[in-house]
Amino acid sequence: MTNWRLEYDPDVVRWLRKTDPQVARRIRDALTAVVRTGDPRIRGKALSGRLSGLWRYRTGDYRVICDIQDSRLVVLALDVGTRDHVYDQG
């Protein structure tokens, strides 16, 4: 199994600090589970259009937009929010 790492964009870190602690923990736990699978694409969904090349992970009412960087074995969380808003910001 390949050891992937999880990294967060500074805006995501700020969002997680400001949001409800239970929601933040649920999102962090879900992303940790993604990198532990050995293949982060198993649980995610590839995005299309202007977000092509990025991946989406759903956790309850929230979506996390990630960049899977195969060369570095990193899943980089770029944005997080509700479905209504997260796709508008990318």
Coordinates of C-alpha atoms in Angstrom, one line a residue:
M1 CA 0.0 0.0 0.0
T2 CA 1.2 3.5 -0.9
N3 CA 1.5 6.0 1.9
W4 CA -0.4 9.2 0.9
R5 CA -0.2 12.4 2.9
L6 CA -2.9 14.9 3.5
E7 CA -2.2 18.7 3.3
Y8 CA -4.5 21.6 3.7
D9 CA -4.6 25.0 2.0
P10 CA -4.4 27.8 4.6
D11 CA -7.9 28.9 3.7
V12 CA -9.2 25.4 4.5
V13 CA -7.3 25.4 7.8
R14 CA -9.0 28.8 8.7
W15 CA -12.4 27.4 7.7
L16 CA -11.9 24.3 9.9
R17 CA -10.9 26.5 12.9
K18 CA -14.0 28.7 12.5
T19 CA -16.6 26.0 11.9
D20 CA -18.4 23.8 14.4
P21 CA -15.7 21.5 16.0
Q22 CA -17.8 18.4 15.4
V23 CA -18.1 19.3 11.7
A24 CA -14.4 20.0 11.4
R25 CA -13.5 16.7 13.1
R26 CA -15.9 14.8 10.8
I27 CA -14.2 16.4 7.7
R28 CA -10.7 15.7 9.0
D29 CA -11.6 12.1 9.9
A30 CA -13.1 11.6 6.4
L31 CA -10.0 13.0 4.6
T32 CA -7.7 10.9 6.8
A33 CA -9.7 7.8 5.8
V34 CA -9.3 8.8 2.2
V35 CA -5.5 8.9 2.3
R36 CA -5.4 5.6 4.3
T37 CA -7.1 3.7 1.5
G38 CA -3.9 3.7 -0.5
D39 CA -5.7 5.1 -3.5
P40 CA -7.5 8.4 -2.9
R41 CA -9.6 8.1 -6.1
I42 CA -11.6 5.2 -4.6
R43 CA -13.8 7.4 -2.5
G44 CA -13.8 10.6 -4.4
K45 CA -15.4 11.9 -7.6
A46 CA -13.5 13.5 -10.4
L47 CA -14.8 16.9 -11.3
S48 CA -15.3 18.3 -14.7
G49 CA -15.5 21.7 -16.4
R50 CA -13.5 24.5 -15.0
L51 CA -12.6 22.2 -12.0
S52 CA -11.4 19.4 -14.2
G53 CA -8.4 17.6 -12.7
L54 CA -9.7 18.1 -9.1
W55 CA -11.6 15.7 -6.9
R56 CA -14.5 16.1 -4.6
Y57 CA -15.1 14.3 -1.4
R58 CA -18.5 14.5 0.3
T59 CA -19.0 14.5 4.1
G60 CA -22.6 15.0 5.1
D61 CA -23.7 18.4 3.8
Y62 CA -20.1 19.5 3.0
R63 CA -17.8 19.1 0.1
V64 CA -14.1 19.2 0.1
I65 CA -12.3 20.0 -3.2
C66 CA -8.9 18.3 -3.5
D67 CA -5.9 18.1 -5.8
I68 CA -4.5 14.7 -5.9
Q69 CA -0.7 15.1 -6.6
D70 CA 0.6 11.7 -7.7
S71 CA 4.2 12.8 -8.0
R72 CA 4.3 13.8 -4.3
L73 CA 1.7 11.3 -3.0
V74 CA -0.3 14.2 -1.5
V75 CA -4.0 14.9 -1.3
L76 CA -4.2 18.7 -1.0
A77 CA -7.5 20.0 0.3
L78 CA -8.1 23.3 -1.6
D79 CA -11.6 24.3 -0.6
V80 CA -14.4 23.2 1.7
G81 CA -18.0 24.3 2.2
T82 CA -21.6 23.4 1.4
R83 CA -22.6 22.3 -2.0
D84 CA -24.3 25.6 -2.7
H85 CA -21.0 27.5 -2.3
V86 CA -18.0 25.4 -2.7
Y87 CA -18.2 25.0 -6.5
D88 CA -18.6 28.8 -7.0
Q89 CA -15.3 29.6 -5.3
G90 CA -12.9 27.3 -7.3

